Amino acid sequence: MYPATPANSEWLTRKKIIDARLYAAGWQIVPLAATKSYDRCAVEEFQTANGPADYALCLNNRVVAVVEAKKLTLGPQNVLSQAERYSRGIWQGEQRWGDFGVPFLYSTNGEVIWHHDIRHALNRSREISLFHTPAALEEKLKRDFDESLGLLQLLPNNHPRVRPYQREANQAVEMAISERKRNMLVAMATGTGKTFTTVNQIYRLMKTGVARRILFLVDRRALAAQALRAFASFDAEPGLKFDNVYEVYSQRFRREDLGEEDKFDPKVLPASYLLSPKPGSAFVYISTIQRMTINLFGRDAVWGIGDEEIDEDAAKLDIPTHVFDLVVADECHRGYTSSQAGLWRMTLNHFDAIKLGLTATPASHTTSFFKHLVYRYEYERAVQEGFLVDYDVVNIRSNVRINGIFLNEGEEVGLVNPETGAKKLDVLEDERQFDTSKIEHEITSPDSNKKILEEIKRYTLQHEERYGRFPKTLIFAANDLPHTSHADQLVDIARDVFGHGDSFVQKITGSPTVDRPLQRIREFRNRPHPAIAVSVDMMTTGVDIPDLEYIVFLRPIKSRILFEQMIGRGTRKGEKLTDKSHFVVFDCFDGTLLQYFKDTTGVTEEAPTPPTRTISEIIEDIWQNRDRDYNVRCLVKRLQRIDKEMSGEAREQFSAFVPDGDMAAFAKMLPQDLHQNFTKVMNLLRDVAFQDLLLHYQRKLRVFLIAHGTQDTVSSEWLVRGSDGNEYKPRDYLTAFVQYVHSHQSDIDAISILLNAPRDWSPGALQELRQKLSAAPQRFTVENLEKAHRTMYKKAMVDIISMVKHAADSQSPLLTAAERVDRALDKIARGRSFNELQRQWLERIRVHLQENLSIDQEDFESQPALSRYGGWSRAVDVFEGYLPGLLTELNMAIAA
């Protein structure tokens, strides 16, 4: 029987809570002098030179840790200093760690545990989820972390596929680990190889022993398969892939999670690896965070969280905290950090390991968990260094998307029952106005969607004319709701507009109506058809489509993270399309969507998903007087929302609890009623039947209109996006080009030659000109300048020489390459006569010049169109020795 003691005393906390937690970790609770052998036990009231320690954790008759206990109402963090004092007062022979006789310290109030490994001065105290097991501390004592770090520092990072910035990322992570940081974030733009960088990092950590047991967390099985693919293809050592050197395990996959190209045989992790980690073992375990959460907290923990199906074979396991040395959280901007899925944090926090978050889109709520943003590789830098491609912008102005829809009295509209899909026609008895936020949610205009797609088609035709291929196009629709799906409508209209059959345009969403969506994604990536994919959010992340060239935003969004993930689908350099120099973003909201995100780059504030407290939890907080005023305000808002959403039948049901079922009036008076008669009102709010009705009341039937008669006006404007992040209209772009040419006449030799010394024109000058112009902040590429001149002067395929000369002198004519070459050949032909062989060579030279706008001796040997006919020596013979002078005249005439 417990002695008389205050209910919240330290002694009761120890007996009722802390003893149980130590016992659960494998420590036997024994009083001092109860036994002569102290092994795997927690000795109570252990005497030190500085007073009695609440617990001394002992292994093999040596004290390895001191535990300081406090009552439940006290926070334990700041009492670690007391454990430090006791550690200084313990002598166990010669081995000490500075002033300390014991290496590990703990402080706890039973609920929260703080831990400090004092063996290194840089080690930070930290909160942990559970006490370490005897095996965990034994392993810690046997490992020489400093020696492993020394080996890591000496290990060359010279993998042939590692890019310079990826090496920088590895260096930053390794520096952070050497500084004893345990939570860190790496932010790398989509398409720059986060996974490859991390696989290389993991290999380095495993090889040197800095981290041997690795958990790689993702939030989709398909991403787990993708990560497994990355490990299986990584060349770890000469002739050996990563999974030939170290064990790599995963959860079970479904066939649809794997691609046809997958040749690896996934190995399922034995449960013993989680339950009884062996010192010295080395392996990588790739798992969804949903599965790991089930392993830690049970199947009920993940019910209703996320849209990933729960693995049937997942079960709760008794997993110790030290099973992993490193936990990698991939795409950590998602559920790992939002308040809606705080359970994910609990999963990460369970493991006393180094934690590395990977993301392309860091936000403040991401860094709040991972704390140290140790490395960042931005999209703009990746573009400048040539690892990603930039994008141009086409602003599409739709009157419907900008101003909404106005319906007149007497207008005929279509009515859709969102529950059944039944349709009928109706005539409006009064006018109605729908603002832009209602488009595709409460009403749609088929004409608007059709005209927008027709405008996009116009650009695809220009693309086909220039490149000889249809651009892979991804359209983001507003939604994919049953019976009123915007995605379905776009697919149907696009098939008509583009006229290439059903397989040309496909929907790829998570809807049950899409058969094997992951397979559809792989087809979109690897096959000619579909050429157009319509999605909502399934393809916003974790999808690698390097040859994507068009991204269409018909979905209004406000999340910077989501926007950057969507943009990231197009940033990769082409795989089959080696000439992919950029991609095009179509902003179907007249540029307002892109403008919204202009000032939200970098680690900006973005609110996490709103909390998901149930209405019952809010009521209970009011009853328990926890932050009552705040929670009353929250409840009032919830009740007002219910009033707006409920049907007439629900109002009748609520009348059993609230006068006339008037929830709005009840909510309005609630603060006053609670103040005047708290107990009576709380009895109603806590009524089980009332709370059940608050959750399951019948919602009003959603009505969806089809505005068949609404005619949209759609236009578009192409913009150039400079490497400085600015977007230029064609007129402004050409004005900037004029200024650039005028200001660089003296310091760019190629411009000076064109304007002042055409005799010196050569392939080298042309190459310099193109390089200098494309490197300008405005990205003056030949393609961009051609588009701008076509838009402003209605002149297609203007050559680069004409552009520069016209920028310097507006009276200079704009010529195509063919016109310029013909003019030059006509000039040198004057007063000369050529024989048949010479005319044949001049025709070959003409073809070469139309592509290259200059020629020299080397071209006769390197260009097949010239070399196959005998090259330089044969041409010199044909022109009887005066070919060098003729080429000089030609280059001069081209540049004139």
GROMACS .gro file of C-alpha atoms in nm, residues 172-560:
model
  389
  172ALA     CA    1   2.650   2.002  -4.615
  173VAL     CA    2   2.475   1.700  -4.462
  174GLU     CA    3   2.802   1.547  -4.348
  175MET     CA    4   2.914   1.876  -4.194
  176ALA     CA    5   2.582   1.902  -4.009
  177ILE     CA    6   2.623   1.545  -3.876
  178SER     CA    7   2.978   1.621  -3.762
  179GLU     CA    8   2.836   1.923  -3.577
  180ARG     CA    9   2.600   1.676  -3.405
  181LYS     CA   10   2.285   1.813  -3.566
  182ARG     CA   11   2.013   1.549  -3.567
  183ASN     CA   12   1.727   1.713  -3.761
  184MET     CA   13   1.813   1.860  -4.100
  185LEU     CA   14   1.649   1.957  -4.425
  186VAL     CA   15   1.781   1.943  -4.782
  187ALA     CA   16   1.586   2.143  -5.040
  188MET     CA   17   1.660   2.070  -5.404
  189ALA     CA   18   1.452   2.178  -5.700
  190THR     CA   19   1.235   1.913  -5.864
  191GLY     CA   20   1.431   1.726  -6.127
  192THR     CA   21   1.777   1.781  -5.976
  193GLY     CA   22   1.808   1.428  -5.836
  194LYS     CA   23   1.720   1.440  -5.466
  195THR     CA   24   1.681   1.063  -5.453
  196PHE     CA   25   2.010   0.991  -5.631
  197THR     CA   26   2.188   1.242  -5.406
  198THR     CA   27   2.042   1.072  -5.100
  199VAL     CA   28   2.129   0.720  -5.217
  200ASN     CA   29   2.488   0.835  -5.260
  201GLN     CA   30   2.472   0.995  -4.916
  202ILE     CA   31   2.337   0.679  -4.756
  203TYR     CA   32   2.608   0.470  -4.920
  204ARG     CA   33   2.877   0.700  -4.778
  205LEU     CA   34   2.725   0.689  -4.429
  206MET     CA   35   2.688   0.310  -4.435
  207LYS     CA   36   3.037   0.246  -4.574
  208THR     CA   37   3.200   0.451  -4.296
  209GLY     CA   38   2.970   0.330  -4.020
  210VAL     CA   39   2.826   0.674  -3.940
  211ALA     CA   40   2.480   0.523  -3.997
  212ARG     CA   41   2.423   0.156  -4.065
  213ARG     CA   42   2.049   0.098  -4.033
  214ILE     CA   43   1.849   0.331  -4.255
  215LEU     CA   44   1.474   0.399  -4.282
  216PHE     CA   45   1.365   0.565  -4.607
  217LEU     CA   46   1.009   0.695  -4.567
  218VAL     CA   47   0.771   0.794  -4.845
  219ASP     CA   48   0.395   0.851  -4.843
  220ARG     CA   49   0.296   0.643  -5.147
  221ARG     CA   50   0.373   0.286  -5.244
  222ALA     CA   51   0.455   0.404  -5.596
  223LEU     CA   52   0.723   0.635  -5.452
  224ALA     CA   53   0.856   0.345  -5.245
  225ALA     CA   54   0.893   0.146  -5.567
  226GLN     CA   55   1.067   0.446  -5.724
  227ALA     CA   56   1.311   0.469  -5.433
  228LEU     CA   57   1.378   0.094  -5.449
  229ARG     CA   58   1.452   0.136  -5.819
  230ALA     CA   59   1.705   0.409  -5.735
  231PHE     CA   60   1.892   0.189  -5.487
  232ALA     CA   61   1.888  -0.110  -5.727
  233SER     CA   62   2.039   0.097  -6.010
  234PHE     CA   63   2.304   0.282  -5.805
  235ASP     CA   64   2.662   0.175  -5.886
  236ALA     CA   65   2.802   0.150  -5.535
  237GLU     CA   66   3.133  -0.018  -5.613
  238PRO     CA   67   3.296  -0.142  -5.935
  239GLY     CA   68   3.064  -0.403  -6.082
  240LEU     CA   69   2.827  -0.394  -5.784
  241LYS     CA   70   2.494  -0.223  -5.740
  242PHE     CA   71   2.391  -0.086  -5.402
  243ASP     CA   72   2.171  -0.386  -5.323
  244ASN     CA   73   2.463  -0.619  -5.398
  245VAL     CA   74   2.669  -0.448  -5.129
  246TYR     CA   75   2.404  -0.383  -4.862
  247GLU     CA   76   2.069  -0.538  -4.784
  248VAL     CA   77   1.778  -0.333  -4.920
  249TYR     CA   78   1.426  -0.418  -4.806
  250SER     CA   79   1.078  -0.284  -4.862
  251GLN     CA   80   0.718  -0.357  -4.787
  252ARG     CA   81   0.517  -0.571  -5.026
  253PHE     CA   82   0.418  -0.411  -5.355
  254ARG     CA   83   0.126  -0.456  -5.584
  255ARG     CA   84   0.189  -0.521  -5.948
  256GLU     CA   85   0.056  -0.178  -6.041
  257ASP     CA   86   0.311  -0.012  -5.812
  258LEU     CA   87   0.590  -0.147  -6.030
  259GLY     CA   88   0.667  -0.051  -6.386
  260GLU     CA   89   0.717  -0.285  -6.675
  261GLU     CA   90   1.083  -0.185  -6.672
  262ASP     CA   91   1.134  -0.300  -6.311
  263LYS     CA   92   1.372  -0.595  -6.305
  264PHE     CA   93   1.440  -0.603  -5.932
  265ASP     CA   94   1.285  -0.854  -5.695
  266PRO     CA   95   1.163  -0.662  -5.388
  267LYS     CA   96   1.269  -0.821  -5.060
  268VAL     CA   97   1.027  -0.784  -4.769
  269LEU     CA   98   1.190  -0.681  -4.441
  270PRO     CA   99   1.187  -0.959  -4.178
  271ALA     CA  100   1.004  -0.844  -3.865
  272SER     CA  101   1.305  -0.939  -3.651
  273TYR     CA  102   1.503  -0.655  -3.809
  274LEU     CA  103   1.257  -0.411  -3.649
  275LEU     CA  104   1.200  -0.595  -3.323
  276SER     CA  105   1.558  -0.694  -3.237
  277PRO     CA  106   1.814  -0.479  -3.420
  278LYS     CA  107   2.157  -0.643  -3.419
  279PRO     CA  108   2.469  -0.435  -3.351
  280GLY     CA  109   2.676  -0.407  -3.667
  281SER     CA  110   2.391  -0.499  -3.900
  282ALA     CA  111   2.351  -0.278  -4.204
  283PHE     CA  112   2.039  -0.244  -4.417
  284VAL     CA  113   1.803   0.002  -4.584
  285TYR     CA  114   1.429  -0.028  -4.529
  286ILE     CA  115   1.200   0.157  -4.769
  287SER     CA  116   0.851   0.201  -4.630
  288THR     CA  117   0.547   0.422  -4.656
  289ILE     CA  118   0.497   0.634  -4.350
  290GLN     CA  119   0.142   0.498  -4.329
  291ARG     CA  120   0.275   0.146  -4.281
  292MET     CA  121   0.534   0.253  -4.025
  293THR     CA  122   0.266   0.442  -3.833
  294ILE     CA  123   0.059   0.123  -3.819
  295ASN     CA  124   0.367  -0.068  -3.699
  296LEU     CA  125   0.408   0.179  -3.414
  297PHE     CA  126   0.052   0.277  -3.317
  298GLY     CA  127  -0.186   0.024  -3.474
  299ARG     CA  128  -0.425   0.024  -3.769
  300ASP     CA  129  -0.677   0.257  -3.608
  301ALA     CA  130  -0.414   0.531  -3.597
  302VAL     CA  131  -0.415   0.587  -3.972
  303TRP     CA  132  -0.788   0.549  -4.032
  304GLY     CA  133  -0.909   0.834  -4.248
  305ILE     CA  134  -0.566   0.994  -4.286
  306GLY     CA  135  -0.450   1.035  -4.644
  307ASP     CA  136  -0.574   0.855  -4.953
  308GLU     CA  137  -0.321   0.569  -4.962
  309GLU     CA  138  -0.479   0.229  -4.908
  310ILE     CA  139  -0.378   0.053  -4.586
  311ASP     CA  140  -0.156  -0.252  -4.634
  312GLU     CA  141  -0.347  -0.565  -4.534
  313ASP     CA  142  -0.043  -0.729  -4.375
  314ALA     CA  143   0.055  -0.427  -4.160
  315ALA     CA  144   0.029  -0.478  -3.784
  316LYS     CA  145   0.143  -0.313  -3.463
  317LEU     CA  146   0.492  -0.414  -3.349
  318ASP     CA  147   0.698  -0.343  -3.039
  319ILE     CA  148   0.972  -0.146  -3.216
  320PRO     CA  149   1.253   0.001  -3.001
  321THR     CA  150   1.362   0.358  -3.057
  322HIS     CA  151   1.719   0.276  -3.163
  323VAL     CA  152   1.637   0.044  -3.452
  324PHE     CA  153   1.747   0.306  -3.709
  325ASP     CA  154   2.049   0.535  -3.713
  326LEU     CA  155   1.909   0.754  -3.991
  327VAL     CA  156   1.551   0.827  -4.098
  328VAL     CA  157   1.503   0.991  -4.437
  329ALA     CA  158   1.166   1.160  -4.495
  330ASP     CA  159   1.112   1.203  -4.869
  331GLU     CA  160   0.881   1.479  -4.998
  332CYS     CA  161   0.863   1.604  -4.640
  333HIS     CA  162   0.661   1.915  -4.732
  334ARG     CA  163   0.354   1.692  -4.725
  335GLY     CA  164   0.195   1.503  -4.437
  336TYR     CA  165   0.505   1.486  -4.220
  337THR     CA  166   0.462   1.840  -4.095
  338SER     CA  167   0.106   1.961  -4.138
  339SER     CA  168  -0.107   1.982  -3.828
  340GLN     CA  169  -0.372   1.769  -3.997
  341ALA     CA  170  -0.139   1.472  -3.989
  342GLY     CA  171   0.046   1.532  -3.660
  343LEU     CA  172   0.056   1.155  -3.628
  344TRP     CA  173   0.329   1.152  -3.890
  345ARG     CA  174   0.541   1.361  -3.653
  346MET     CA  175   0.482   1.110  -3.377
  347THR     CA  176   0.607   0.840  -3.613
  348LEU     CA  177   0.926   1.029  -3.689
  349ASN     CA  178   0.975   1.125  -3.327
  350HIS     CA  179   0.952   0.764  -3.213
  351PHE     CA  180   1.298   0.697  -3.353
  352ASP     CA  181   1.602   0.833  -3.175
  353ALA     CA  182   1.788   0.879  -3.500
  354ILE     CA  183   1.933   1.143  -3.727
  355LYS     CA  184   1.644   1.271  -3.938
  356LEU     CA  185   1.690   1.405  -4.289
  357GLY     CA  186   1.401   1.572  -4.470
  358LEU     CA  187   1.399   1.599  -4.850
  359THR     CA  188   1.186   1.850  -5.037
  360ALA     CA  189   1.179   2.073  -5.340
  361THR     CA  190   0.951   2.324  -5.168
  362PRO     CA  191   1.053   2.416  -4.814
  363ALA     CA  192   0.810   2.618  -4.606
  364SER     CA  193   0.824   2.754  -4.255
  365HIS     CA  194   0.617   2.470  -4.111
  366THR     CA  195   0.860   2.220  -4.268
  367THR     CA  196   1.167   2.380  -4.115
  368SER     CA  197   0.992   2.397  -3.778
  369PHE     CA  198   1.031   2.021  -3.755
  370PHE     CA  199   1.356   1.957  -3.941
  371LYS     CA  200   1.506   2.274  -3.788
  372HIS     CA  201   1.826   2.309  -3.992
  373LEU     CA  202   1.803   2.386  -4.363
  374VAL     CA  203   2.154   2.264  -4.434
  375TYR     CA  204   2.151   2.287  -4.813
  376ARG     CA  205   1.941   2.445  -5.082
  377TYR     CA  206   1.966   2.419  -5.460
  378GLU     CA  207   1.712   2.651  -5.620
  379TYR     CA  208   1.539   2.608  -5.953
  380GLU     CA  209   1.688   2.932  -6.089
  381ARG     CA  210   2.044   2.817  -6.017
  382ALA     CA  211   1.973   2.476  -6.172
  383VAL     CA  212   1.854   2.650  -6.489
  384GLN     CA  213   2.158   2.877  -6.503
  385GLU     CA  214   2.391   2.579  -6.461
  386GLY     CA  215   2.212   2.386  -6.733
  387PHE     CA  216   2.067   2.101  -6.523
  388LEU     CA  217   1.703   2.208  -6.564
  389VAL     CA  218   1.515   2.400  -6.831
  390ASP     CA  219   1.329   2.726  -6.786
  391TYR     CA  220   0.978   2.801  -6.901
  392ASP     CA  221   0.797   3.051  -7.118
  393VAL     CA  222   0.452   3.175  -7.028
  394VAL     CA  223   0.134   3.204  -7.229
  395ASN     CA  224  -0.135   3.409  -7.059
  396ILE     CA  225  -0.480   3.301  -7.171
  397ARG     CA  226  -0.751   3.555  -7.104
  398SER     CA  227  -1.096   3.409  -7.067
  399ASN     CA  228  -1.381   3.643  -6.985
  400VAL     CA  229  -1.550   3.361  -6.790
  401ARG     CA  230  -1.236   3.284  -6.585
  402ILE     CA  231  -1.178   3.653  -6.508
  403ASN     CA  232  -1.532   3.787  -6.459
  404GLY     CA  233  -1.745   3.482  -6.384
  405ILE     CA  234  -2.081   3.388  -6.541
  406PHE     CA  235  -2.397   3.596  -6.554
  407LEU     CA  236  -2.724   3.420  -6.646
  408ASN     CA  237  -3.026   3.616  -6.763
  409GLU     CA  238  -3.387   3.560  -6.665
  410GLY     CA  239  -3.547   3.314  -6.906
  411GLU     CA  240  -3.212   3.159  -7.005
  412GLU     CA  241  -3.207   2.784  -7.054
  413VAL     CA  242  -2.952   2.592  -6.846
  414GLY     CA  243  -2.871   2.231  -6.776
  415LEU     CA  244  -2.922   2.094  -6.424
  416VAL     CA  245  -2.709   1.803  -6.304
  417ASN     CA  246  -2.787   1.596  -5.996
  418PRO     CA  247  -2.440   1.548  -5.841
  419GLU     CA  248  -2.563   1.242  -5.653
  420THR     CA  249  -2.694   1.044  -5.952
  421GLY     CA  250  -2.570   1.224  -6.262
  422ALA     CA  251  -2.927   1.277  -6.388
  423LYS     CA  252  -2.959   1.579  -6.619
  424LYS     CA  253  -3.247   1.798  -6.726
  425LEU     CA  254  -3.306   2.137  -6.883
  426ASP     CA  255  -3.451   2.428  -6.689
  427VAL     CA  256  -3.543   2.790  -6.760
  428LEU     CA  257  -3.428   3.051  -6.508
  429GLU     CA  258  -3.703   3.256  -6.344
  430ASP     CA  259  -3.456   3.522  -6.233
  431GLU     CA  260  -3.106   3.636  -6.322
  432ARG     CA  261  -2.810   3.477  -6.144
  433GLN     CA  262  -2.446   3.578  -6.099
  434PHE     CA  263  -2.162   3.330  -6.035
  435ASP     CA  264  -1.820   3.466  -5.943
  436THR     CA  265  -1.501   3.296  -6.059
  437SER     CA  266  -1.470   3.083  -5.744
  438LYS     CA  267  -1.790   2.901  -5.845
  439ILE     CA  268  -1.669   2.808  -6.195
  440GLU     CA  269  -1.643   2.427  -6.233
  441HIS     CA  270  -1.776   2.379  -5.879
  442GLU     CA  271  -2.131   2.512  -5.910
  443ILE     CA  272  -2.148   2.596  -6.279
  444THR     CA  273  -1.959   2.530  -6.599
  445SER     CA  274  -1.946   2.686  -6.942
  446PRO     CA  275  -1.866   2.426  -7.211
  447ASP     CA  276  -1.797   2.707  -7.457
  448SER     CA  277  -1.531   2.850  -7.226
  449ASN     CA  278  -1.349   2.519  -7.188
  450LYS     CA  279  -1.368   2.458  -7.562
  451LYS     CA  280  -1.229   2.798  -7.660
  452ILE     CA  281  -0.945   2.771  -7.410
  453LEU     CA  282  -0.846   2.433  -7.553
  454GLU     CA  283  -0.874   2.573  -7.908
  455GLU     CA  284  -0.636   2.853  -7.809
  456ILE     CA  285  -0.391   2.599  -7.671
  457LYS     CA  286  -0.423   2.397  -7.991
  458ARG     CA  287  -0.305   2.702  -8.185
  459TYR     CA  288   0.024   2.687  -7.996
  460THR     CA  289   0.057   2.311  -8.042
  461LEU     CA  290   0.028   2.358  -8.419
  462GLN     CA  291   0.307   2.618  -8.413
  463HIS     CA  292   0.515   2.378  -8.204
  464GLU     CA  293   0.455   2.095  -8.450
  465GLU     CA  294   0.550   2.321  -8.740
  466ARG     CA  295   0.878   2.416  -8.576
  467TYR     CA  296   0.984   2.089  -8.412
  468GLY     CA  297   0.794   1.826  -8.608
  469ARG     CA  298   0.627   1.681  -8.300
  470PHE     CA  299   0.321   1.734  -8.083
  471PRO     CA  300   0.421   1.864  -7.738
  472LYS     CA  301   0.348   1.632  -7.446
  473THR     CA  302   0.083   1.829  -7.257
  474LEU     CA  303  -0.037   1.806  -6.897
  475ILE     CA  304  -0.362   1.986  -6.813
  476PHE     CA  305  -0.452   2.047  -6.449
  477ALA     CA  306  -0.831   2.048  -6.412
  478ALA     CA  307  -1.022   2.205  -6.124
  479ASN     CA  308  -1.169   1.876  -5.996
  480ASP     CA  309  -1.272   1.521  -6.075
  481LEU     CA  310  -1.601   1.498  -5.884
  482PRO     CA  311  -1.854   1.227  -5.972
  483HIS     CA  312  -2.104   1.340  -6.239
  484THR     CA  313  -1.971   1.700  -6.246
  485SER     CA  314  -1.606   1.628  -6.323
  486HIS     CA  315  -1.417   1.914  -6.483
  487ALA     CA  316  -1.148   1.662  -6.579
  488ASP     CA  317  -1.403   1.448  -6.765
  489GLN     CA  318  -1.539   1.753  -6.948
  490LEU     CA  319  -1.190   1.859  -7.059
  491VAL     CA  320  -1.106   1.509  -7.183
  492ASP     CA  321  -1.427   1.495  -7.387
  493ILE     CA  322  -1.381   1.842  -7.538
  494ALA     CA  323  -1.008   1.793  -7.604
  495ARG     CA  324  -1.076   1.477  -7.801
  496ASP     CA  325  -1.301   1.682  -8.029
  497VAL     CA  326  -1.072   1.984  -8.049
  498PHE     CA  327  -0.752   1.791  -8.128
  499GLY     CA  328  -0.924   1.524  -8.336
  500HIS     CA  329  -0.682   1.235  -8.283
  501GLY     CA  330  -0.909   0.984  -8.110
  502ASP     CA  331  -0.968   0.873  -7.754
  503SER     CA  332  -0.620   0.737  -7.687
  504PHE     CA  333  -0.467   1.078  -7.767
  505VAL     CA  334  -0.627   1.238  -7.457
  506GLN     CA  335  -0.657   1.048  -7.128
  507LYS     CA  336  -0.762   1.130  -6.774
  508ILE     CA  337  -0.509   1.036  -6.506
  509THR     CA  338  -0.649   1.091  -6.158
  510GLY     CA  339  -0.707   0.885  -5.846
  511SER     CA  340  -1.073   0.843  -5.933
  512PRO     CA  341  -1.213   0.487  -5.927
  513THR     CA  342  -1.317   0.549  -6.288
  514VAL     CA  343  -0.949   0.549  -6.394
  515ASP     CA  344  -0.820   0.196  -6.446
  516ARG     CA  345  -0.465   0.147  -6.313
  517PRO     CA  346  -0.365   0.515  -6.294
  518LEU     CA  347   0.001   0.438  -6.224
  519GLN     CA  348   0.013   0.240  -6.546
  520ARG     CA  349  -0.149   0.535  -6.725
  521ILE     CA  350   0.126   0.762  -6.590
  522ARG     CA  351   0.395   0.529  -6.721
  523GLU     CA  352   0.227   0.524  -7.062
  524PHE     CA  353   0.212   0.904  -7.067
  525ARG     CA  354   0.582   0.912  -6.983
  526ASN     CA  355   0.709   0.645  -7.220
  527ARG     CA  356   0.470   0.617  -7.514
  528PRO     CA  357   0.345   0.855  -7.785
  529HIS     CA  358  -0.011   0.820  -7.658
  530PRO     CA  359  -0.157   0.972  -7.460
  531ALA     CA  360  -0.009   1.297  -7.582
  532ILE     CA  361  -0.241   1.497  -7.354
  533ALA     CA  362  -0.307   1.398  -6.992
  534VAL     CA  363  -0.574   1.563  -6.779
  535SER     CA  364  -0.516   1.542  -6.405
  536VAL     CA  365  -0.609   1.721  -6.084
  537ASP     CA  366  -0.343   1.649  -5.825
  538MET     CA  367  -0.225   1.291  -5.879
  539MET     CA  368   0.052   1.414  -6.107
  540THR     CA  369   0.164   1.710  -5.897
  541THR     CA  370   0.454   1.525  -5.736
  542GLY     CA  371   0.664   1.213  -5.758
  543VAL     CA  372   0.606   1.183  -6.132
  544ASP     CA  373   0.904   1.201  -6.366
  545ILE     CA  374   0.809   1.300  -6.723
  546PRO     CA  375   1.124   1.454  -6.875
  547ASP     CA  376   0.974   1.507  -7.222
  548LEU     CA  377   0.679   1.712  -7.097
  549GLU     CA  378   0.666   2.044  -7.286
  550TYR     CA  379   0.329   2.205  -7.205
  551ILE     CA  380   0.167   2.254  -6.863
  552VAL     CA  381  -0.183   2.403  -6.859
  553PHE     CA  382  -0.326   2.555  -6.541
  554LEU     CA  383  -0.705   2.536  -6.554
  555ARG     CA  384  -0.708   2.478  -6.181
  556PRO     CA  385  -0.693   2.785  -5.955
  557ILE     CA  386  -0.456   2.727  -5.663
  558LYS     CA  387  -0.321   2.932  -5.374
  559SER     CA  388  -0.061   2.695  -5.231
  560ARG     CA  389   0.293   2.788  -5.325
   0.00000   0.00000   0.00000
